[in-house]
Amino acid sequence: MSDRTSIPRPTIKRLSLYLREIESQEAGGAVTVSSRTLGSALGITDAQVRRDLGYFGQFGQPGIGYSVKAMIPRLKSILRIDREWNAAVVGVGNIGRALLHYPRFTAKGFNIVGAFDVEDSIIGTTVGNCRVARIEDIPRLAVELEIEFGILCVPKQVAQEVADLLVTAGVRGILNFTPQRLEVGPAIDVVSVDFSLALEQLAYQVSEEVDGG
Amino acid sequence: MSDRTSIPRPTIKRLSLYLREIESQEAGGAVTVSSRTLGSALGITDAQVRRDLGYFGQFGQPGIGYSVKAMIPRLKSILRIDREWNAAVVGVGNIGRALLHYPRFTAKGFNIVGAFDVEDSIIGTTVGNCRVARIEDIPRLAVELEIEFGILCVPKQVAQEVADLLVTAGVRGILNFTPQRLEVGPAIDVVSVDFSLALEQLAYQVSEEVDGG
DNA sequence: CGTTGTGAAATGATTCACAGCT
DNA sequence: AGCTGTGAATCATTTCACAACG
């Protein structure tokens, strides 16, 4: 069944992309996809696609390709998105507010079940589907609402402190939109999204070709 | 001077983090930093830090470390952020709006000089520092405002089309907040920020440790 | 034919380990 | 003693190349 070798991190990222692309092909009426078509839609070699899928057993039929209908649930199961996850947004500033309205989260099975802030003027208001609660209520509501992920959108200065609160409240993962590196225990996972970093990468890449790095 | 070997992509990412950390240490009064202190602040080995910096020549003093004062401009120069860059937000929905208010961009020398949308109800309003213009005005205003980057926050369905417009208008890079893979010419760079992908990675990582992926 | 699955080779990135400088 | 800079070794990831299958 599943191998003992560990899965490369980049493979997991691509798996999400494969799922997305296959779903889009399904909408277009495709019944099978080949590693070639999948790869070229994503700018990846066919060998890479086969290798990635190969980590999880046999999916395809030689001469035919991969069955769209079989692949979708299989990929969802691998990625653990064959279920719903509950998340809460912490920090209802510009970014938190945007995420509370981001339709793609719910569409993918990530339910935003809570919102938290410290500002009295914001607490009690409704943003998206959520009534904003006090940050101090995280411990109580995390249990009550079964919050599994915290989506951290607070100012950098308090990021670690609020992360600690989330960890104590029992969340299993943090999606970190702050530029602060978070120290959390080994049982907690953090994935960071860093806007400034992304822009800086772009500035570097753009310059690279011009003046030949 | 600069080597002939090409720089690993991950190194460039870390360089941004080094700069950030050194600036924060400078604010705390530090005069030198060692690869050890820099690394441990970022969860990186000291050897990794030295290797990364080594790609760009000699920075440090054996026995002492790296001079904070010398490093900051040096890193900025490598990353090409020793100048300002002009960018425009395209798509003033939830995310575009949040980015138009994101203070960290301007603080880092990325000036948001334009905003574009298709909605009549939004066009002409002011968001952040920008008056929202029509998307059709991109070609004209891109030149006039010297827009170098497009920050793409439109719906996935029109992402490629709007990206084409930006490319034609002469931007050099696109920061892509849509989940659409963009096909652009070889002279244009794209860096993507994908919220759903990040959440999916988190779901996988969180599950991994529990049921021993 | 076209396509998968996978050893083996190649490439890329990180860590080790230590000479040499302060 | 403390620290950098860097060959050499290790580890990780991708690509090659082809047997086996539909």
Tab-separated table of C-alpha atoms (C1' of nucleotides) in Angstrom:
chain	number	residue	atom	x	y	z
A	1	MET	CA	0.000	0.000	0.000
A	2	SER	CA	1.623	3.268	1.034
A	3	ASP	CA	5.401	3.454	0.994
A	4	ARG	CA	7.662	3.878	3.961
A	5	THR	CA	9.642	6.616	2.233
A	6	SER	CA	8.581	10.085	3.205
A	7	ILE	CA	6.862	12.334	0.708
A	8	PRO	CA	8.747	15.386	-0.576
A	9	ARG	CA	7.179	18.615	0.583
A	10	PRO	CA	7.004	20.010	-2.970
A	11	THR	CA	4.989	16.979	-3.999
A	12	ILE	CA	2.237	17.854	-1.546
A	13	LYS	CA	1.969	21.334	-2.973
A	14	ARG	CA	1.642	19.970	-6.472
A	15	LEU	CA	-0.980	17.475	-5.392
A	16	SER	CA	-3.266	20.391	-4.561
A	17	LEU	CA	-2.620	21.786	-8.023
A	18	TYR	CA	-3.320	18.454	-9.679
A	19	LEU	CA	-6.633	18.225	-7.883
A	20	ARG	CA	-7.574	21.721	-8.954
A	21	GLU	CA	-6.637	21.087	-12.563
A	22	ILE	CA	-8.414	17.724	-12.723
A	23	GLU	CA	-11.550	19.265	-11.277
A	24	SER	CA	-11.400	21.929	-13.919
A	25	GLN	CA	-10.900	19.308	-16.638
A	26	GLU	CA	-13.825	17.341	-15.259
A	27	ALA	CA	-15.996	20.413	-15.613
A	28	GLY	CA	-14.884	20.457	-19.243
A	29	GLY	CA	-16.071	16.881	-19.721
A	30	ALA	CA	-12.741	15.029	-19.566
A	31	VAL	CA	-12.899	11.379	-18.501
A	32	THR	CA	-9.190	10.651	-18.337
A	33	VAL	CA	-6.042	12.763	-18.089
A	34	SER	CA	-2.486	11.784	-18.893
A	35	SER	CA	0.588	12.851	-16.995
A	36	ARG	CA	1.479	14.793	-20.108
A	37	THR	CA	-1.709	16.862	-20.266
A	38	LEU	CA	-1.799	17.404	-16.519
A	39	GLY	CA	1.804	18.479	-16.430
A	40	SER	CA	1.675	20.833	-19.355
A	41	ALA	CA	-1.404	22.549	-17.927
A	42	LEU	CA	0.663	23.287	-14.845
A	43	GLY	CA	4.102	23.840	-16.326
A	44	ILE	CA	5.502	20.596	-14.915
A	45	THR	CA	7.134	17.658	-16.676
A	46	ASP	CA	5.159	14.468	-17.202
A	47	ALA	CA	7.794	12.496	-15.326
A	48	GLN	CA	7.284	14.731	-12.311
A	49	VAL	CA	3.557	14.112	-12.318
A	50	ARG	CA	4.017	10.358	-12.485
A	51	ARG	CA	6.612	10.383	-9.756
A	52	ASP	CA	4.379	12.467	-7.489
A	53	LEU	CA	1.392	10.181	-7.944
A	54	GLY	CA	3.586	7.130	-7.706
A	55	TYR	CA	4.298	7.870	-4.039
A	56	PHE	CA	0.716	6.960	-3.255
A	57	GLY	CA	0.329	3.734	-5.175
A	58	GLN	CA	-0.988	2.899	-8.600
A	59	PHE	CA	-3.490	5.291	-10.075
A	60	GLY	CA	-3.338	5.057	-13.827
A	61	GLN	CA	-3.747	2.696	-16.712
A	62	PRO	CA	-0.860	2.355	-19.137
A	63	GLY	CA	-1.910	3.503	-22.575
A	64	ILE	CA	-4.941	5.322	-21.164
A	65	GLY	CA	-3.976	7.691	-18.372
A	66	TYR	CA	-5.670	8.510	-15.080
A	67	SER	CA	-9.420	8.292	-14.528
A	68	VAL	CA	-10.739	11.716	-13.575
A	69	LYS	CA	-13.568	10.205	-11.599
A	70	ALA	CA	-11.252	8.034	-9.523
A	71	MET	CA	-8.553	10.633	-9.053
A	72	ILE	CA	-10.593	13.372	-7.459
A	73	PRO	CA	-11.649	11.498	-4.323
A	74	ARG	CA	-8.272	9.805	-4.113
A	75	LEU	CA	-6.422	13.137	-4.087
A	76	LYS	CA	-8.867	14.617	-1.617
A	77	SER	CA	-8.314	11.695	0.665
A	78	ILE	CA	-4.535	12.000	0.465
A	79	LEU	CA	-4.687	15.712	1.207
A	80	ARG	CA	-7.188	15.124	4.024
A	81	ILE	CA	-9.738	17.417	2.460
A	82	ASP	CA	-12.331	14.684	2.101
A	83	ARG	CA	-13.820	16.229	5.248
A	84	GLU	CA	-14.575	19.712	6.547
A	85	TRP	CA	-12.281	21.751	8.746
A	86	ASN	CA	-13.246	24.518	11.154
A	87	ALA	CA	-11.155	27.659	11.275
A	88	ALA	CA	-11.318	31.048	12.972
A	89	VAL	CA	-9.926	34.387	11.877
A	90	VAL	CA	-8.037	36.208	14.598
A	91	GLY	CA	-7.560	39.894	13.930
A	92	VAL	CA	-10.324	41.567	11.949
A	93	GLY	CA	-8.279	44.262	10.232
A	94	ASN	CA	-8.037	44.712	6.503
A	95	ILE	CA	-6.745	41.255	5.797
A	96	GLY	CA	-8.838	39.408	8.335
A	97	ARG	CA	-11.912	41.098	6.961
A	98	ALA	CA	-11.008	40.111	3.403
A	99	LEU	CA	-10.510	36.498	4.454
A	100	LEU	CA	-13.843	36.432	6.250
A	101	HIS	CA	-15.373	37.184	2.875
A	102	TYR	CA	-13.161	34.874	0.837
A	103	PRO	CA	-15.611	32.494	-0.813
A	104	ARG	CA	-13.044	29.909	-1.847
A	105	PHE	CA	-12.402	28.776	1.723
A	106	THR	CA	-15.931	27.578	2.335
A	107	ALA	CA	-16.133	26.175	-1.183
A	108	LYS	CA	-13.172	23.946	-0.350
A	109	GLY	CA	-14.522	22.696	2.945
A	110	PHE	CA	-12.829	25.163	5.260
A	111	ASN	CA	-15.555	26.665	7.416
A	112	ILE	CA	-14.817	29.975	9.024
A	113	VAL	CA	-16.692	29.541	12.263
A	114	GLY	CA	-15.299	32.357	14.346
A	115	ALA	CA	-13.751	35.819	14.302
A	116	PHE	CA	-11.833	37.532	17.087
A	117	ASP	CA	-10.425	40.988	17.752
A	118	VAL	CA	-9.476	43.327	20.573
A	119	GLU	CA	-11.134	46.521	19.311
A	120	ASP	CA	-14.325	47.371	21.134
A	121	SER	CA	-15.655	49.074	18.036
A	122	ILE	CA	-15.371	45.822	16.079
A	123	ILE	CA	-16.414	43.311	18.737
A	124	GLY	CA	-20.056	42.372	18.370
A	125	THR	CA	-20.267	43.389	14.716
A	126	THR	CA	-20.902	40.783	12.058
A	127	VAL	CA	-18.319	40.256	9.318
A	128	GLY	CA	-19.045	37.642	6.692
A	129	ASN	CA	-20.936	34.958	8.589
A	130	CYS	CA	-19.291	35.624	11.905
A	131	ARG	CA	-20.029	37.715	14.925
A	132	VAL	CA	-16.722	39.110	16.129
A	133	ALA	CA	-15.845	37.998	19.674
A	134	ARG	CA	-13.157	39.145	22.109
A	135	ILE	CA	-9.744	37.570	21.860
A	136	GLU	CA	-10.050	36.542	25.514
A	137	ASP	CA	-12.970	34.351	24.510
A	138	ILE	CA	-10.775	32.182	22.313
A	139	PRO	CA	-10.228	29.476	24.950
A	140	ARG	CA	-13.940	29.077	25.553
A	141	LEU	CA	-15.138	29.375	21.958
A	142	ALA	CA	-12.358	27.248	20.509
A	143	VAL	CA	-13.813	24.274	22.292
A	144	GLU	CA	-17.418	25.237	21.750
A	145	LEU	CA	-17.016	25.855	18.014
A	146	GLU	CA	-14.487	23.053	17.559
A	147	ILE	CA	-11.922	25.362	15.996
A	148	GLU	CA	-9.068	23.397	14.437
A	149	PHE	CA	-7.145	26.171	12.672
A	150	GLY	CA	-6.394	29.746	13.602
A	151	ILE	CA	-5.958	32.221	10.774
A	152	LEU	CA	-3.671	34.833	12.261
A	153	CYS	CA	-4.066	38.389	10.940
A	154	VAL	CA	-3.028	40.472	13.941
A	155	PRO	CA	-0.214	43.041	14.030
A	156	LYS	CA	3.270	41.570	14.092
A	157	GLN	CA	3.947	42.855	17.601
A	158	VAL	CA	1.309	40.640	19.203
A	159	ALA	CA	1.489	37.696	16.792
A	160	GLN	CA	3.449	35.374	19.061
A	161	GLU	CA	1.308	36.155	22.051
A	162	VAL	CA	-1.939	35.492	20.200
A	163	ALA	CA	-0.455	32.344	18.661
A	164	ASP	CA	0.319	31.089	22.163
A	165	LEU	CA	-3.287	31.705	23.102
A	166	LEU	CA	-4.480	29.698	20.101
A	167	VAL	CA	-2.144	26.838	20.936
A	168	THR	CA	-3.295	26.769	24.528
A	169	ALA	CA	-6.869	26.763	23.286
A	170	GLY	CA	-6.101	23.559	21.427
A	171	VAL	CA	-5.935	24.494	17.740
A	172	ARG	CA	-3.921	22.095	15.617
A	173	GLY	CA	-2.598	24.504	13.026
A	174	ILE	CA	-2.057	28.189	12.306
A	175	LEU	CA	-2.233	29.935	8.972
A	176	ASN	CA	0.060	32.869	9.648
A	177	PHE	CA	-0.487	36.080	7.694
A	178	THR	CA	1.885	38.074	9.871
A	179	PRO	CA	5.564	38.536	9.023
A	180	GLN	CA	6.475	37.207	12.459
A	181	ARG	CA	8.083	33.783	12.796
A	182	LEU	CA	6.040	31.810	15.287
A	183	GLU	CA	7.460	29.544	17.950
A	184	VAL	CA	4.979	26.773	18.633
A	185	GLY	CA	5.230	23.315	20.093
A	186	PRO	CA	6.067	20.331	17.896
A	187	ALA	CA	2.429	19.193	17.801
A	188	ILE	CA	1.290	22.390	16.075
A	189	ASP	CA	1.811	23.214	12.413
A	190	VAL	CA	2.290	26.642	10.941
A	191	VAL	CA	1.995	27.674	7.317
A	192	SER	CA	2.908	31.259	6.552
A	193	VAL	CA	1.694	33.614	3.856
A	194	ASP	CA	3.952	36.616	3.585
A	195	PHE	CA	2.950	39.415	1.206
A	196	SER	CA	6.069	41.549	1.552
A	197	LEU	CA	8.300	38.550	1.090
A	198	ALA	CA	6.464	37.709	-2.117
A	199	LEU	CA	6.919	41.235	-3.462
A	200	GLU	CA	10.589	41.152	-2.582
A	201	GLN	CA	11.017	37.889	-4.453
A	202	LEU	CA	9.365	39.511	-7.441
A	203	ALA	CA	11.678	42.516	-7.297
A	204	TYR	CA	14.667	40.194	-7.271
A	205	GLN	CA	13.426	37.993	-10.102
A	206	VAL	CA	12.538	40.919	-12.279
A	207	SER	CA	15.972	42.456	-11.831
A	208	GLU	CA	17.787	39.178	-12.326
A	209	GLU	CA	17.147	38.946	-16.057
A	210	VAL	CA	17.935	42.560	-16.711
A	211	ASP	CA	21.296	42.886	-15.086
A	212	GLY	CA	22.139	39.208	-15.046
A	213	GLY	CA	22.193	38.526	-11.272
B	1	MET	CA	32.990	39.831	-7.224
B	2	SER	CA	29.833	37.879	-8.004
B	3	ASP	CA	30.168	34.182	-8.695
B	4	ARG	CA	29.258	32.375	-11.866
B	5	THR	CA	27.252	29.725	-9.988
B	6	SER	CA	23.558	30.448	-9.845
B	7	ILE	CA	21.891	31.257	-6.546
B	8	PRO	CA	19.458	28.726	-5.073
B	9	ARG	CA	15.912	30.012	-5.023
B	10	PRO	CA	15.490	29.218	-1.307
B	11	THR	CA	18.509	31.372	-0.562
B	12	ILE	CA	16.775	34.428	-1.978
B	13	LYS	CA	13.787	33.845	0.258
B	14	ARG	CA	16.014	33.583	3.288
B	15	LEU	CA	17.897	36.735	2.350
B	16	SER	CA	14.673	38.689	2.844
B	17	LEU	CA	14.297	37.091	6.243
B	18	TYR	CA	17.878	37.889	7.192
B	19	LEU	CA	17.320	41.516	6.298
B	20	ARG	CA	14.171	41.647	8.360
B	21	GLU	CA	15.828	40.056	11.350
B	22	ILE	CA	18.919	42.236	11.157
B	23	GLU	CA	16.784	45.367	10.952
B	24	SER	CA	14.942	44.218	14.036
B	25	GLN	CA	18.236	43.553	15.837
B	26	GLU	CA	19.492	46.950	14.794
B	27	ALA	CA	16.432	48.513	16.412
B	28	GLY	CA	17.457	46.620	19.547
B	29	GLY	CA	20.901	48.189	19.446
B	30	ALA	CA	22.960	45.314	18.045
B	31	VAL	CA	26.156	46.258	16.224
B	32	THR	CA	27.136	42.826	14.933
B	33	VAL	CA	25.329	39.551	14.440
B	34	SER	CA	26.811	36.098	14.055
B	35	SER	CA	25.556	33.384	11.753
B	36	ARG	CA	24.604	31.543	14.912
B	37	THR	CA	22.372	34.255	16.364
B	38	LEU	CA	20.860	35.098	12.989
B	39	GLY	CA	20.108	31.488	12.228
B	40	SER	CA	18.629	30.598	15.552
B	41	ALA	CA	16.312	33.604	15.413
B	42	LEU	CA	14.948	32.181	12.178
B	43	GLY	CA	15.129	28.460	12.798
B	44	ILE	CA	17.997	27.935	10.387
B	45	THR	CA	21.438	26.411	10.935
B	46	ASP	CA	24.443	28.683	11.170
B	47	ALA	CA	26.080	26.860	8.276
B	48	GLN	CA	23.083	27.665	6.111
B	49	VAL	CA	23.364	31.351	6.914
B	50	ARG	CA	27.061	31.437	6.060
B	51	ARG	CA	26.526	29.511	2.855
B	52	ASP	CA	23.726	31.858	1.776
B	53	LEU	CA	25.775	34.968	2.415
B	54	GLY	CA	28.835	33.361	0.892
B	55	TYR	CA	27.196	33.358	-2.530
B	56	PHE	CA	27.550	37.118	-2.588
B	57	GLY	CA	31.112	37.563	-1.464
B	58	GLN	CA	32.680	38.206	1.890
B	59	PHE	CA	30.576	39.953	4.472
B	60	GLY	CA	31.826	39.070	7.862
B	61	GLN	CA	34.812	39.206	10.108
B	62	PRO	CA	36.092	35.951	11.576
B	63	GLY	CA	35.864	36.079	15.326
B	64	ILE	CA	33.418	38.974	15.225
B	65	GLY	CA	30.491	38.285	12.947
B	66	TYR	CA	28.660	40.499	10.487
B	67	SER	CA	28.366	44.251	10.874
B	68	VAL	CA	24.720	45.213	11.132
B	69	LYS	CA	25.391	48.593	9.621
B	70	ALA	CA	27.131	47.148	6.579
B	71	MET	CA	24.756	44.251	6.071
B	72	ILE	CA	21.523	46.169	5.739
B	73	PRO	CA	22.412	48.158	2.622
B	74	ARG	CA	24.273	45.185	1.194
B	75	LEU	CA	21.226	42.905	1.476
B	76	LYS	CA	18.935	45.601	0.129
B	77	SER	CA	21.201	46.013	-2.843
B	78	ILE	CA	21.291	42.272	-3.548
B	79	LEU	CA	17.518	42.045	-3.316
B	80	ARG	CA	17.149	45.184	-5.455
B	81	ILE	CA	15.130	46.931	-2.805
B	82	ASP	CA	17.641	49.750	-2.451
B	83	ARG	CA	15.210	51.674	-4.659
B	84	GLU	CA	11.457	52.191	-4.850
B	85	TRP	CA	9.111	50.166	-7.032
B	86	ASN	CA	5.762	51.244	-8.391
B	87	ALA	CA	2.885	48.790	-8.324
B	88	ALA	CA	-0.830	48.840	-9.078
B	89	VAL	CA	-3.626	46.756	-7.632
B	90	VAL	CA	-5.928	45.283	-10.254
B	91	GLY	CA	-9.261	44.121	-8.896
B	92	VAL	CA	-10.564	46.085	-5.950
B	93	GLY	CA	-12.552	43.330	-4.256
B	94	ASN	CA	-11.975	42.193	-0.704
B	95	ILE	CA	-8.367	41.295	-1.185
B	96	GLY	CA	-7.446	44.157	-3.455
B	97	ARG	CA	-8.952	46.553	-0.960
B	98	ALA	CA	-7.016	45.006	1.902
B	99	LEU	CA	-3.773	45.314	-0.049
B	100	LEU	CA	-4.468	48.940	-0.874
B	101	HIS	CA	-4.421	49.530	2.864
B	102	TYR	CA	-1.503	47.260	3.650
B	103	PRO	CA	1.019	49.586	5.293
B	104	ARG	CA	3.969	47.251	4.980
B	105	PHE	CA	4.183	47.631	1.204
B	106	THR	CA	4.869	51.336	1.281
B	107	ALA	CA	7.117	50.929	4.289
B	108	LYS	CA	9.299	48.604	2.234
B	109	GLY	CA	9.522	50.859	-0.783
B	110	PHE	CA	6.714	49.402	-2.838
B	111	ASN	CA	4.482	52.292	-3.795
B	112	ILE	CA	0.931	51.469	-4.730
B	113	VAL	CA	0.344	54.104	-7.365
B	114	GLY	CA	-2.788	52.803	-9.039
B	115	ALA	CA	-5.979	50.779	-8.599
B	116	PHE	CA	-8.189	49.319	-11.299
B	117	ASP	CA	-11.550	47.600	-11.481
B	118	VAL	CA	-14.468	46.989	-13.835
B	119	GLU	CA	-17.328	47.824	-11.476
B	120	ASP	CA	-18.918	51.184	-12.166
B	121	SER	CA	-19.849	51.485	-8.507
B	122	ILE	CA	-16.189	51.250	-7.519
B	123	ILE	CA	-14.567	53.234	-10.323
B	124	GLY	CA	-13.853	56.785	-9.256
B	125	THR	CA	-13.911	56.034	-5.548
B	126	THR	CA	-10.767	56.416	-3.480
B	127	VAL	CA	-9.329	53.387	-1.705
B	128	GLY	CA	-6.192	53.863	0.345
B	129	ASN	CA	-4.272	56.517	-1.558
B	130	CYS	CA	-5.633	55.596	-4.964
B	131	ARG	CA	-8.487	56.692	-7.104
B	132	VAL	CA	-9.881	53.566	-8.772
B	133	ALA	CA	-9.666	53.693	-12.590
B	134	ARG	CA	-11.163	51.483	-15.306
B	135	ILE	CA	-9.268	48.378	-16.319
B	136	GLU	CA	-9.266	49.658	-19.895
B	137	ASP	CA	-7.162	52.564	-18.709
B	138	ILE	CA	-4.319	50.267	-17.711
B	139	PRO	CA	-2.342	50.739	-20.956
B	140	ARG	CA	-2.453	54.504	-20.675
B	141	LEU	CA	-1.899	54.818	-16.933
B	142	ALA	CA	0.757	52.116	-16.779
B	143	VAL	CA	3.040	54.377	-18.766
B	144	GLU	CA	1.941	57.580	-17.105
B	145	LEU	CA	2.352	56.244	-13.547
B	146	GLU	CA	5.382	54.116	-14.412
B	147	ILE	CA	3.786	50.962	-13.080
B	148	GLU	CA	6.327	48.145	-12.812
B	149	PHE	CA	4.292	45.475	-11.013
B	150	GLY	CA	0.677	44.431	-11.256
B	151	ILE	CA	-0.922	42.999	-8.133
B	152	LEU	CA	-3.626	40.759	-9.510
B	153	CYS	CA	-6.727	40.319	-7.357
B	154	VAL	CA	-9.422	39.687	-9.962
B	155	PRO	CA	-11.688	36.624	-10.168
B	156	LYS	CA	-9.956	33.501	-11.463
B	157	GLN	CA	-12.044	33.457	-14.634
B	158	VAL	CA	-10.573	36.685	-15.970
B	159	ALA	CA	-7.115	36.405	-14.441
B	160	GLN	CA	-5.292	35.369	-17.613
B	161	GLU	CA	-7.016	38.007	-19.683
B	162	VAL	CA	-6.160	40.793	-17.261
B	163	ALA	CA	-2.625	39.479	-16.933
B	164	ASP	CA	-2.255	39.716	-20.719
B	165	LEU	CA	-3.395	43.313	-20.512
B	166	LEU	CA	-0.799	44.072	-17.867
B	167	VAL	CA	1.931	42.444	-19.906
B	168	THR	CA	0.971	44.388	-22.994
B	169	ALA	CA	0.986	47.541	-20.905
B	170	GLY	CA	4.616	46.841	-20.080
B	171	VAL	CA	4.683	45.720	-16.458
B	172	ARG	CA	7.717	43.637	-15.540
B	173	GLY	CA	6.195	41.412	-12.903
B	174	ILE	CA	2.894	40.202	-11.517
B	175	LEU	CA	2.058	39.352	-7.931
B	176	ASN	CA	-0.726	36.867	-8.481
B	177	PHE	CA	-3.354	36.481	-5.766
B	178	THR	CA	-5.638	34.389	-7.953
B	179	PRO	CA	-5.532	30.591	-8.022
B	180	GLN	CA	-5.070	30.694	-11.792
B	181	ARG	CA	-1.726	29.731	-13.293
B	182	LEU	CA	-0.655	32.562	-15.561
B	183	GLU	CA	0.954	32.122	-18.960
B	184	VAL	CA	3.223	35.074	-19.594
B	185	GLY	CA	6.184	35.660	-21.827
B	186	PRO	CA	9.696	34.823	-20.677
B	187	ALA	CA	10.506	38.457	-19.915
B	188	ILE	CA	7.787	38.691	-17.258
B	189	ASP	CA	7.974	37.242	-13.770
B	190	VAL	CA	5.113	35.939	-11.707
B	191	VAL	CA	5.033	35.223	-8.002
B	192	SER	CA	1.872	33.641	-6.682
B	193	VAL	CA	0.212	33.848	-3.303
B	194	ASP	CA	-2.416	31.165	-2.947
B	195	PHE	CA	-4.575	31.173	0.190
B	196	SER	CA	-6.446	27.953	-0.467
B	197	LEU	CA	-3.251	26.129	-1.303
B	198	ALA	CA	-1.785	27.284	2.000
B	199	LEU	CA	-4.791	26.018	3.942
B	200	GLU	CA	-4.619	22.694	2.143
B	201	GLN	CA	-0.963	22.347	3.040
B	202	LEU	CA	-1.900	22.993	6.639
B	203	ALA	CA	-4.638	20.352	6.574
B	204	TYR	CA	-2.155	17.827	5.256
B	205	GLN	CA	0.589	18.701	7.735
B	206	VAL	CA	-1.760	18.623	10.677
B	207	SER	CA	-3.065	15.201	9.693
B	208	GLU	CA	0.366	13.808	8.977
B	209	GLU	CA	1.506	13.599	12.569
B	210	VAL	CA	-1.759	12.171	13.837
B	211	ASP	CA	-2.208	9.240	11.504
B	212	GLY	CA	1.408	8.926	10.475
B	213	GLY	CA	1.087	9.727	6.756
C	1	DC	C1'	0.937	3.183	-30.875
C	2	DG	C1'	0.447	5.910	-26.174
C	3	DT	C1'	1.024	5.787	-21.425
C	4	DT	C1'	2.201	4.253	-16.677
C	5	DG	C1'	5.510	3.131	-13.004
C	6	DT	C1'	10.089	3.068	-11.444
C	7	DG	C1'	15.186	1.936	-11.086
C	8	DA	C1'	19.213	4.655	-12.045
C	9	DA	C1'	21.457	9.045	-13.090
C	10	DA	C1'	21.630	13.819	-12.603
C	11	DT	C1'	20.844	17.926	-10.491
C	12	DG	C1'	19.976	20.897	-6.508
C	13	DA	C1'	20.326	22.192	-1.643
C	14	DT	C1'	21.923	21.499	2.993
C	15	DT	C1'	25.040	20.115	6.469
C	16	DC	C1'	29.628	18.709	8.047
C	17	DA	C1'	33.995	19.805	9.348
C	18	DC	C1'	37.865	22.389	9.587
C	19	DA	C1'	41.608	25.686	7.976
C	20	DG	C1'	42.477	30.282	8.808
C	21	DC	C1'	41.565	34.865	10.578
C	22	DT	C1'	40.644	38.250	14.739
D	1	DA	C1'	38.276	31.454	22.408
D	2	DG	C1'	34.841	32.731	18.744
D	3	DC	C1'	33.696	33.136	14.114
D	4	DT	C1'	33.784	33.151	8.949
D	5	DG	C1'	34.256	30.953	4.427
D	6	DT	C1'	34.252	26.904	1.815
D	7	DG	C1'	35.634	22.205	-0.088
D	8	DA	C1'	33.666	17.669	0.511
D	9	DA	C1'	29.916	14.755	1.952
D	10	DT	C1'	25.254	14.031	2.558
D	11	DC	C1'	20.589	14.427	1.742
D	12	DA	C1'	16.533	15.738	-1.222
D	13	DT	C1'	14.305	16.285	-5.518
D	14	DT	C1'	13.922	15.986	-10.351
D	15	DT	C1'	14.731	14.040	-14.762
D	16	DC	C1'	16.080	10.215	-17.774
D	17	DA	C1'	15.043	6.178	-19.917
D	18	DC	C1'	12.812	2.096	-20.621
D	19	DA	C1'	10.324	-2.342	-19.529
D	20	DA	C1'	5.655	-3.633	-19.159
D	21	DC	C1'	0.975	-2.864	-20.052
D	22	DG	C1'	-3.621	-1.531	-22.636
